[in-house]
Tab-separated table of C-alpha atoms in Angstrom:
chain	number	residue	atom	x	y	z
D	1	MET	CA	-2.832	87.954	10.021
D	2	SER	CA	-3.777	87.341	6.428
D	3	LYS	CA	-0.238	86.234	5.813
D	4	GLY	CA	-0.578	83.658	8.597
D	5	ASN	CA	-3.868	82.406	7.120
D	6	ARG	CA	-2.318	81.951	3.739
D	7	GLY	CA	0.511	79.960	5.341
D	8	ARG	CA	-1.976	77.631	7.014
D	9	ASP	CA	-3.919	77.196	3.774
D	10	ARG	CA	-0.768	76.382	1.926
D	11	SER	CA	0.361	73.777	4.443
D	12	ALA	CA	-3.143	72.221	4.491
D	13	ALA	CA	-3.127	71.995	0.703
D	14	LYS	CA	0.312	70.506	0.809
D	15	ARG	CA	-0.907	67.872	3.263
D	16	ILE	CA	-3.832	66.963	1.036
D	17	VAL	CA	-1.590	66.632	-1.986
D	18	GLU	CA	0.808	64.476	0.027
D	19	GLN	CA	-2.044	62.258	1.167
D	20	GLN	CA	-3.289	61.946	-2.400
D	21	ASN	CA	0.187	61.073	-3.586
D	22	ALA	CA	0.570	58.469	-0.858
D	23	ALA	CA	-2.803	56.932	-1.690
D	24	GLU	CA	-1.916	56.875	-5.363
D	25	ARG	CA	1.386	55.228	-4.553
D	26	ARG	CA	-0.293	52.574	-2.390
D	27	ARG	CA	-2.772	51.911	-5.171
D	28	ARG	CA	0.041	51.439	-7.682
D	29	VAL	CA	1.963	49.151	-5.337
D	30	THR	CA	-1.157	47.051	-4.729
D	31	ILE	CA	-1.858	46.728	-8.439
D	32	TRP	CA	1.681	45.790	-9.360
D	33	THR	CA	2.173	43.332	-6.502
D	34	SER	CA	-1.153	41.720	-7.444
D	35	VAL	CA	-0.018	41.416	-11.043
D	36	GLY	CA	3.214	39.918	-9.739
D	37	VAL	CA	1.394	37.353	-7.599
D	38	VAL	CA	-0.823	36.262	-10.477
D	39	ALA	CA	2.175	36.053	-12.810
D	40	VAL	CA	4.156	33.920	-10.346
D	41	LEU	CA	1.242	31.535	-9.889
D	42	VAL	CA	0.610	31.255	-13.622
D	43	ILE	CA	4.294	30.527	-14.239
D	44	ALA	CA	4.322	27.921	-11.446
D	45	GLY	CA	1.280	26.250	-12.965
D	46	LEU	CA	2.857	26.274	-16.412
D	47	ILE	CA	5.997	24.643	-15.006
D	48	GLY	CA	3.888	21.803	-13.612
D	49	TRP	CA	1.992	21.491	-16.861
D	50	GLY	CA	5.223	21.538	-18.836
D	51	VAL	CA	6.685	18.752	-16.718
D	52	VAL	CA	3.688	16.536	-17.489
D	53	ALA	CA	3.604	17.444	-21.157
D	54	ASN	CA	7.261	16.556	-21.534
D	55	GLN	CA	6.943	13.190	-19.841
D	56	ASP	CA	7.453	10.631	-22.513
D	57	ASN	CA	6.942	7.004	-21.721
D	58	SER	CA	6.695	5.976	-25.353
D	59	THR	CA	10.317	4.877	-25.291
D	60	ALA	CA	9.592	2.429	-22.472
D	61	SER	CA	10.644	-1.036	-23.517
D	62	THR	CA	7.715	-3.332	-22.897
D	63	PRO	CA	8.707	-6.852	-21.854
D	64	SER	CA	8.098	-9.196	-24.777
D	65	VAL	CA	6.016	-11.601	-22.703
D	66	ALA	CA	3.689	-8.995	-21.176
D	67	VAL	CA	-0.052	-9.329	-21.764
D	68	ASP	CA	-3.057	-7.044	-21.193
D	69	GLU	CA	-1.826	-3.933	-22.998
D	70	GLY	CA	1.667	-4.960	-22.030
D	71	THR	CA	1.045	-4.460	-18.316
D	72	ALA	CA	0.915	-7.972	-16.904
D	73	PHE	CA	2.484	-11.412	-16.799
D	74	ALA	CA	0.138	-14.355	-17.155
D	75	VAL	CA	0.388	-17.528	-15.147
D	76	GLY	CA	-1.866	-20.507	-15.864
D	77	SER	CA	-4.447	-21.149	-18.542
D	78	GLY	CA	-7.819	-21.384	-16.808
D	79	PRO	CA	-11.062	-19.803	-18.059
D	80	VAL	CA	-11.434	-17.272	-15.209
D	81	THR	CA	-9.119	-14.268	-15.423
D	82	VAL	CA	-7.709	-13.006	-12.149
D	83	ASP	CA	-5.854	-9.696	-12.285
D	84	ILE	CA	-3.636	-8.937	-9.313
D	85	TYR	CA	-2.046	-5.489	-9.055
D	86	GLU	CA	0.774	-5.581	-6.558
D	87	ASP	CA	3.610	-3.432	-5.300
D	88	PHE	CA	6.536	-5.460	-3.978
D	89	MET	CA	6.960	-2.938	-1.154
D	90	CYS	CA	3.336	-3.250	-0.014
D	91	PRO	CA	2.937	-5.238	3.226
D	92	ILE	CA	-0.729	-5.991	2.597
D	93	CYS	CA	0.196	-7.485	-0.783
D	94	HIS	CA	2.581	-9.773	1.073
D	95	GLU	CA	-0.208	-10.582	3.488
D	96	PHE	CA	-2.500	-11.444	0.595
D	97	GLU	CA	0.179	-13.640	-0.966
D	98	LYS	CA	0.719	-15.520	2.294
D	99	GLN	CA	-3.001	-15.825	2.937
D	100	THR	CA	-4.416	-16.579	-0.511
D	101	GLY	CA	-1.310	-17.363	-2.590
D	102	PRO	CA	-1.464	-21.157	-2.020
D	103	THR	CA	-5.162	-21.207	-3.008
D	104	ILE	CA	-4.373	-19.288	-6.196
D	105	ALA	CA	-1.491	-21.651	-6.991
D	106	GLN	CA	-3.877	-24.591	-6.609
D	107	MET	CA	-6.434	-22.914	-8.905
D	108	VAL	CA	-3.696	-22.446	-11.500
D	109	THR	CA	-2.688	-26.088	-11.210
D	110	ASP	CA	-6.343	-27.126	-11.569
D	111	LYS	CA	-6.585	-24.963	-14.709
D	112	LYS	CA	-9.403	-22.943	-13.162
D	113	VAL	CA	-7.810	-19.522	-13.507
D	114	THR	CA	-5.378	-17.484	-15.534
D	115	VAL	CA	-3.636	-15.084	-13.187
D	116	ARG	CA	-2.341	-11.843	-14.663
D	117	TYR	CA	0.171	-10.279	-12.302
D	118	HIS	CA	0.533	-6.526	-12.718
D	119	PRO	CA	3.599	-5.225	-10.859
D	120	VAL	CA	3.071	-1.529	-10.105
D	121	SER	CA	5.050	1.101	-8.220
D	122	ILE	CA	2.900	3.243	-6.001
D	123	LEU	CA	5.117	3.098	-2.909
D	124	ASP	CA	8.337	4.554	-4.292
D	125	ARG	CA	8.171	7.167	-1.541
D	126	ALA	CA	8.471	4.409	1.081
D	127	SER	CA	12.067	3.443	0.327
D	128	ASN	CA	14.105	6.533	1.224
D	129	GLY	CA	14.490	7.619	-2.367
D	130	THR	CA	15.837	4.323	-3.704
D	131	LYS	CA	12.543	3.697	-5.550
D	132	TYR	CA	12.412	0.081	-4.471
D	133	SER	CA	8.895	-0.354	-5.856
D	134	THR	CA	9.998	0.605	-9.353
D	135	ARG	CA	13.283	-1.293	-9.195
D	136	SER	CA	11.719	-4.493	-7.887
D	137	ALA	CA	8.879	-4.372	-10.420
D	138	GLY	CA	11.412	-3.716	-13.195
D	139	ALA	CA	13.440	-6.703	-11.996
D	140	ALA	CA	10.262	-8.824	-11.996
D	141	ALA	CA	9.695	-7.830	-15.624
D	142	ALA	CA	13.226	-8.929	-16.449
D	143	ALA	CA	12.545	-12.232	-14.672
D	144	ALA	CA	9.364	-12.642	-16.736
D	145	VAL	CA	11.283	-12.147	-19.976
D	146	ASP	CA	13.599	-14.955	-18.876
D	147	GLY	CA	10.627	-17.163	-18.030
D	148	LYS	CA	10.771	-17.040	-14.239
D	149	PHE	CA	8.195	-14.435	-13.267
D	150	LEU	CA	6.256	-16.367	-10.659
D	151	GLU	CA	9.358	-17.807	-9.015
D	152	TYR	CA	10.912	-14.365	-8.772
D	153	HIS	CA	7.629	-12.772	-7.675
D	154	ASN	CA	7.407	-15.264	-4.801
D	155	VAL	CA	11.000	-14.840	-3.708
D	156	LEU	CA	10.572	-11.041	-3.718
D	157	PHE	CA	7.639	-11.286	-1.345
D	158	GLU	CA	9.449	-13.803	0.854
D	159	ASN	CA	12.288	-11.287	1.159
D	160	GLN	CA	10.132	-8.184	1.351
D	161	PRO	CA	11.948	-5.264	2.995
D	162	ALA	CA	10.179	-3.191	5.625
D	163	GLU	CA	8.079	-0.327	4.308
D	164	GLY	CA	10.103	2.849	4.841
D	165	SER	CA	13.486	1.106	4.679
D	166	ASP	CA	15.936	1.497	1.798
D	167	GLY	CA	14.550	-1.667	0.260
D	168	LEU	CA	16.786	-4.302	-1.305
D	169	ASP	CA	19.635	-2.971	-3.409
D	170	ASP	CA	20.171	-4.033	-7.017
D	171	ALA	CA	22.866	-6.536	-6.014
D	172	LYS	CA	20.407	-8.227	-3.666
D	173	LEU	CA	17.718	-8.218	-6.385
D	174	ILE	CA	20.165	-9.993	-8.702
D	175	GLU	CA	21.211	-12.413	-5.989
D	176	LEU	CA	17.561	-13.347	-5.392
D	177	GLY	CA	17.225	-13.860	-9.141
D	178	LYS	CA	20.172	-16.251	-9.128
D	179	SER	CA	18.510	-18.170	-6.302
D	180	VAL	CA	15.586	-18.987	-8.611
D	181	GLY	CA	17.798	-19.781	-11.594
D	182	LEU	CA	17.993	-16.435	-13.373
D	183	GLY	CA	21.245	-15.634	-15.119
D	184	ASP	CA	23.326	-12.901	-16.678
D	185	SER	CA	20.704	-11.425	-19.000
D	186	PHE	CA	18.517	-10.854	-15.934
D	187	ALA	CA	21.404	-9.251	-14.043
D	188	THR	CA	22.116	-6.950	-16.987
D	189	ALA	CA	18.480	-5.871	-17.214
D	190	VAL	CA	18.392	-5.081	-13.493
D	191	ASN	CA	21.645	-3.127	-13.610
D	192	ASP	CA	20.591	-1.239	-16.749
D	193	LYS	CA	17.111	-0.599	-15.320
D	194	THR	CA	15.799	-1.808	-18.679
D	195	TYR	CA	12.193	-2.085	-17.562
D	196	ASP	CA	11.948	0.709	-14.982
D	197	SER	CA	10.270	3.142	-17.372
D	198	TRP	CA	7.877	0.372	-18.348
D	199	VAL	CA	6.907	0.116	-14.656
D	200	THR	CA	6.080	3.831	-14.609
D	201	LYS	CA	3.965	3.418	-17.715
D	202	SER	CA	2.041	0.379	-16.484
D	203	THR	CA	1.470	2.083	-13.126
D	204	GLU	CA	-0.180	4.908	-15.071
D	205	THR	CA	-2.368	2.368	-16.843
D	206	PHE	CA	-3.276	0.979	-13.425
D	207	ALA	CA	-4.298	4.453	-12.209
D	208	SER	CA	-6.153	5.248	-15.423
D	209	ARG	CA	-8.237	2.124	-14.835
D	210	GLY	CA	-9.436	3.790	-11.647
D	211	TYR	CA	-7.525	1.670	-9.158
D	212	ASN	CA	-5.894	3.413	-6.212
D	213	GLY	CA	-4.422	0.842	-3.916
D	214	THR	CA	-2.521	-2.376	-3.789
D	215	PRO	CA	-3.298	-5.156	-3.788
D	216	THR	CA	-6.137	-4.659	-6.246
D	217	ILE	CA	-7.700	-7.989	-7.070
D	218	VAL	CA	-9.974	-8.248	-10.076
D	219	VAL	CA	-11.833	-11.397	-11.081
D	220	ASN	CA	-13.180	-11.415	-14.645
D	221	GLY	CA	-13.165	-7.633	-14.691
D	222	LYS	CA	-14.847	-7.197	-11.312
D	223	GLN	CA	-12.875	-5.877	-8.347
D	224	VAL	CA	-13.008	-8.136	-5.300
D	225	THR	CA	-12.748	-6.618	-1.830
D	226	GLY	CA	-13.716	-7.491	1.707
D	227	PRO	CA	-16.244	-5.412	3.639
D	228	ASN	CA	-15.430	-1.670	3.588
D	229	GLU	CA	-12.912	-2.152	0.819
D	230	THR	CA	-10.618	-4.231	3.007
D	231	LEU	CA	-8.457	-7.076	1.801
D	232	PRO	CA	-10.703	-9.961	0.687
D	233	THR	CA	-10.336	-13.159	2.668
D	234	THR	CA	-9.426	-16.351	0.822
D	235	GLU	CA	-13.076	-17.357	1.197
D	236	ILE	CA	-14.379	-14.193	-0.461
D	237	PHE	CA	-11.808	-14.558	-3.222
D	238	THR	CA	-12.696	-18.222	-3.823
D	239	GLN	CA	-16.398	-17.347	-3.950
D	240	ALA	CA	-15.700	-14.661	-6.544
D	241	VAL	CA	-13.769	-17.121	-8.708
D	242	THR	CA	-16.470	-19.782	-8.342
D	243	ALA	CA	-19.160	-17.248	-9.272
D	244	ALA	CA	-17.152	-16.117	-12.291
D	245	ALA	CA	-16.649	-19.710	-13.431
D	246	GLY	CA	-20.440	-20.020	-13.507
N	1	MET	CA	-6.493	47.277	32.251
N	2	ASP	CA	-8.223	50.392	31.067
N	3	LEU	CA	-11.167	49.479	28.891
N	4	ARG	CA	-10.627	52.478	26.648
N	5	GLN	CA	-7.171	51.258	25.818
N	6	GLN	CA	-8.249	47.823	24.714
N	7	PRO	CA	-9.223	48.627	21.119
N	8	ASN	CA	-5.873	50.292	20.656
N	9	ARG	CA	-4.003	47.346	22.034
N	10	LEU	CA	-5.976	45.004	19.804
N	11	ALA	CA	-5.250	47.251	16.854
N	12	ALA	CA	-1.575	47.052	17.737
N	13	ALA	CA	-1.764	43.269	18.063
N	14	TRP	CA	-3.404	42.619	14.678
N	15	PRO	CA	-0.270	42.961	12.554
N	16	TRP	CA	1.354	40.346	14.781
N	17	ILE	CA	-1.626	38.000	14.607
N	18	SER	CA	-1.668	38.445	10.836
N	19	THR	CA	2.055	37.750	10.693
N	20	LEU	CA	1.560	34.429	12.470
N	21	ALA	CA	-1.359	33.556	10.201
N	22	ARG	CA	0.670	34.477	7.121
N	23	LEU	CA	3.746	32.452	8.108
N	24	GLY	CA	1.596	29.536	9.264
N	25	LEU	CA	-0.289	29.429	5.986
N	26	ALA	CA	2.980	29.765	4.060
N	27	ALA	CA	4.360	26.739	5.929
N	28	VAL	CA	1.210	24.739	5.198
N	29	PHE	CA	1.482	25.337	1.456
N	30	LEU	CA	5.243	24.867	1.291
N	31	ILE	CA	5.071	21.555	3.155
N	32	ALA	CA	2.023	20.304	1.242
N	33	GLY	CA	3.572	21.212	-2.109
N	34	GLY	CA	7.056	20.044	-1.184
N	35	LEU	CA	5.823	16.592	-0.214
N	36	LYS	CA	4.085	16.169	-3.570
N	37	VAL	CA	6.495	17.769	-5.987
N	38	THR	CA	9.053	14.981	-5.674
N	39	ASP	CA	6.655	12.402	-7.113
N	40	LEU	CA	4.225	13.915	-9.587
N	41	ALA	CA	2.929	10.526	-10.721
N	42	ALA	CA	1.849	9.827	-7.158
N	43	SER	CA	0.285	13.283	-6.972
N	44	ALA	CA	-1.675	12.470	-10.142
N	45	ARG	CA	-2.880	9.219	-8.579
N	46	ALA	CA	-3.949	11.089	-5.435
N	47	VAL	CA	-6.076	13.444	-7.536
N	48	ASN	CA	-7.348	10.540	-9.613
N	49	ALA	CA	-8.415	8.721	-6.440
N	50	TYR	CA	-11.119	11.338	-5.943
N	51	ASP	CA	-12.679	9.953	-9.098
N	52	LEU	CA	-13.888	13.390	-10.176
N	53	MET	CA	-12.153	13.620	-13.551
N	54	SER	CA	-10.467	11.527	-16.193
N	55	TYR	CA	-7.004	10.231	-15.436
N	56	ASP	CA	-5.463	12.493	-18.073
N	57	THR	CA	-7.000	15.545	-16.415
N	58	ALA	CA	-5.982	14.290	-12.965
N	59	LYS	CA	-2.446	13.940	-14.263
N	60	VAL	CA	-2.296	17.622	-15.221
N	61	ILE	CA	-3.968	18.794	-12.005
N	62	GLY	CA	-1.712	16.509	-9.976
N	63	ALA	CA	1.368	18.047	-11.566
N	64	VAL	CA	0.224	21.675	-11.490
N	65	GLN	CA	-1.032	21.600	-7.898
N	66	PRO	CA	2.287	21.069	-6.068
N	67	PHE	CA	3.994	23.854	-8.046
N	68	LEU	CA	1.070	26.187	-7.336
N	69	GLU	CA	1.187	25.293	-3.642
N	70	ILE	CA	4.910	25.958	-3.401
N	71	ALA	CA	4.612	29.250	-5.308
N	72	LEU	CA	1.733	30.396	-3.119
N	73	GLY	CA	3.688	29.352	-0.027
N	74	LEU	CA	6.644	31.460	-1.125
N	75	LEU	CA	4.429	34.449	-1.945
N	76	LEU	CA	2.860	34.250	1.508
N	77	LEU	CA	6.279	33.832	3.094
N	78	ILE	CA	7.588	37.058	1.593
N	79	GLY	CA	4.199	38.708	2.098
N	80	ILE	CA	3.442	40.214	-1.288
N	81	ALA	CA	-0.104	41.276	-2.199
N	82	THR	CA	-1.079	39.500	0.986
N	83	ARG	CA	-4.818	39.960	0.637
N	84	LEU	CA	-4.889	38.560	-2.896
N	85	SER	CA	-2.590	35.677	-1.917
N	86	ALA	CA	-4.855	34.908	1.028
N	87	ILE	CA	-7.941	34.995	-1.196
N	88	ILE	CA	-6.306	32.494	-3.554
N	89	ALA	CA	-5.295	30.331	-0.576
N	90	ALA	CA	-8.879	30.437	0.689
N	91	VAL	CA	-10.258	29.463	-2.718
N	92	LEU	CA	-7.858	26.485	-2.823
N	93	MET	CA	-8.910	25.426	0.685
N	94	VAL	CA	-12.582	25.602	-0.281
N	95	ILE	CA	-11.852	23.407	-3.317
N	96	PHE	CA	-9.936	20.900	-1.149
N	97	ILE	CA	-12.713	20.812	1.450
N	98	ALA	CA	-15.347	20.333	-1.267
N	99	GLY	CA	-13.291	17.486	-2.721
N	100	ILE	CA	-13.002	15.726	0.631
N	101	ILE	CA	-16.715	16.170	1.354
N	102	SER	CA	-17.555	14.746	-2.056
N	103	ALA	CA	-15.286	11.721	-1.491
N	104	TRP	CA	-16.838	11.233	1.919
N	105	ALA	CA	-20.384	11.536	0.582
N	106	ARG	CA	-19.681	8.944	-2.105
N	107	GLY	CA	-18.216	6.581	0.477
N	108	LEU	CA	-14.793	6.445	-1.145
N	109	GLN	CA	-12.023	5.070	1.033
N	110	ILE	CA	-9.115	7.280	0.060
N	111	ASP	CA	-6.344	9.222	1.658
N	112	CYS	CA	-7.138	12.883	1.072
N	113	GLY	CA	-3.598	13.403	-0.211
N	114	CYS	CA	-3.419	16.693	1.600
N	115	PHE	CA	-0.009	16.194	3.124
N	116	SER	CA	0.972	13.055	1.329
N	117	LYS	CA	0.720	11.646	-2.094
N	118	GLY	CA	-2.440	10.034	-0.823
N	119	GLY	CA	-4.656	7.872	-2.924
N	120	GLU	CA	-4.106	4.378	-1.762
N	121	LEU	CA	-5.881	3.226	1.347
N	122	THR	CA	-6.236	-0.470	1.702
N	123	GLY	CA	-6.339	-3.160	4.292
N	124	GLY	CA	-8.457	-1.787	7.067
N	125	ARG	CA	-7.043	1.737	7.211
N	126	THR	CA	-10.029	4.004	7.317
N	127	ALA	CA	-10.247	7.469	5.921
N	128	GLN	CA	-10.466	10.267	8.475
N	129	TYR	CA	-12.432	12.737	6.465
N	130	GLY	CA	-13.795	14.571	9.510
N	131	LEU	CA	-10.319	15.399	10.772
N	132	ASP	CA	-9.093	16.327	7.293
N	133	ILE	CA	-11.985	18.741	6.857
N	134	LEU	CA	-11.519	20.219	10.319
N	135	ARG	CA	-7.850	20.831	9.611
N	136	ASP	CA	-8.575	22.482	6.273
N	137	VAL	CA	-11.233	24.668	7.906
N	138	GLY	CA	-8.524	25.766	10.344
N	139	PHE	CA	-6.291	26.725	7.421
N	140	LEU	CA	-9.229	28.497	5.818
N	141	ALA	CA	-9.580	30.511	9.038
N	142	LEU	CA	-5.919	31.546	8.778
N	143	ALA	CA	-6.594	32.755	5.242
N	144	GLY	CA	-9.693	34.535	6.539
N	145	ILE	CA	-7.633	36.465	9.098
N	146	LEU	CA	-5.296	37.604	6.321
N	147	ILE	CA	-8.121	38.632	3.994
N	148	TRP	CA	-9.639	40.675	6.804
N	149	LYS	CA	-6.361	42.110	8.166
N	150	PRO	CA	-3.695	41.705	5.471
N	151	ARG	CA	-1.247	44.117	7.111
N	152	SER	CA	1.517	42.107	8.756
N	153	LYS	CA	5.075	42.425	9.984
N	154	PHE	CA	8.156	41.361	8.029
N	155	SER	CA	6.288	41.465	4.737
N	156	LEU	CA	7.249	42.896	1.393
N	157	ASP	CA	3.921	44.702	1.420
N	158	SER	CA	4.849	46.639	4.557
N	159	VAL	CA	8.161	47.639	2.979
N	160	LEU	CA	6.583	48.728	-0.287
N	161	LEU	CA	3.595	50.478	1.255
N	162	GLY	CA	5.520	51.954	4.141
N	163	GLU	CA	4.685	51.072	7.734
N	164	ARG	CA	1.923	53.230	9.050
């Protein structure tokens, strides 16, 4: 009888020890997996941080003719400064050009405004990986260097590819350049992507100025929008210019 | 159905519910991170659009965030330290929701950048903050399920801890 009791005691003790061991093991597993999770997340974060820290746009070749911290191409010589930030892939930019472009051209002719065109690339994702926004803006910079920015800018909008398509290929960009009188140096710059890193840099400047969308239209330093931050009508734009002219 | 059996059946169902929550949340983070990681500059602009920090800070956050999201998605997918992973996921969701509410309250017209590179919203497109918040609250609920019942099927945790 006593022998049987001892047996039961022993097996009960064994069970308790086993339970304690299991609990201890679970605790260790939980601690180590938690450490692992934190380590993985820290490493992932460091990778992201490292990618940013290693980005170097200082080698970007800024087009010689660029103004406004090397981000824009000026057209006209009027007293009121109009900054227009555009992405050549952006349909609403095209809309703005069609709607208000002629009025702006007239203001330039009348020496009322100086327009600073800032090509930016915020819609690179909308061209199936071909980065049309960057390529087209880089080509526009090359056109500016060869003295044909506005002509090329206009022909790019007239031939704007659909958002979400592959965009125009480099050969087509060069062909459009030829159609407005651009030559071999332009073609070389497009093929070599000479100004593509400049586009990335000036798009960062655009973002650092607190602008999010295209087109962003700024008259004498003041952003002009329609109601609810919509595209301003030609009327609203003209009023802003008139007000700025004083 | 015998009423007395119900708690047992529910107890048996929880690991499966948690498994769905875990895999769902993993997919959310993998997709959200994957969409952003290919264009970190755009991700930086999306963060910057909230206008809560300097552009230089937004640039770092914008780059770190997609990598964190992907890593967290993978951790949830394999199911390691599920409760801790879910707590971190919940904290991220709360931050995202707070960010959207703050943008909404300030009347900003931005894309939340949750599942896109966000940022730019022009030309009559209106922000749908209500829906964005509702969706994130749903994801927060998934994280909540996992914090409450972290035990799930097909997880590394269940292998390491031993199925009970």
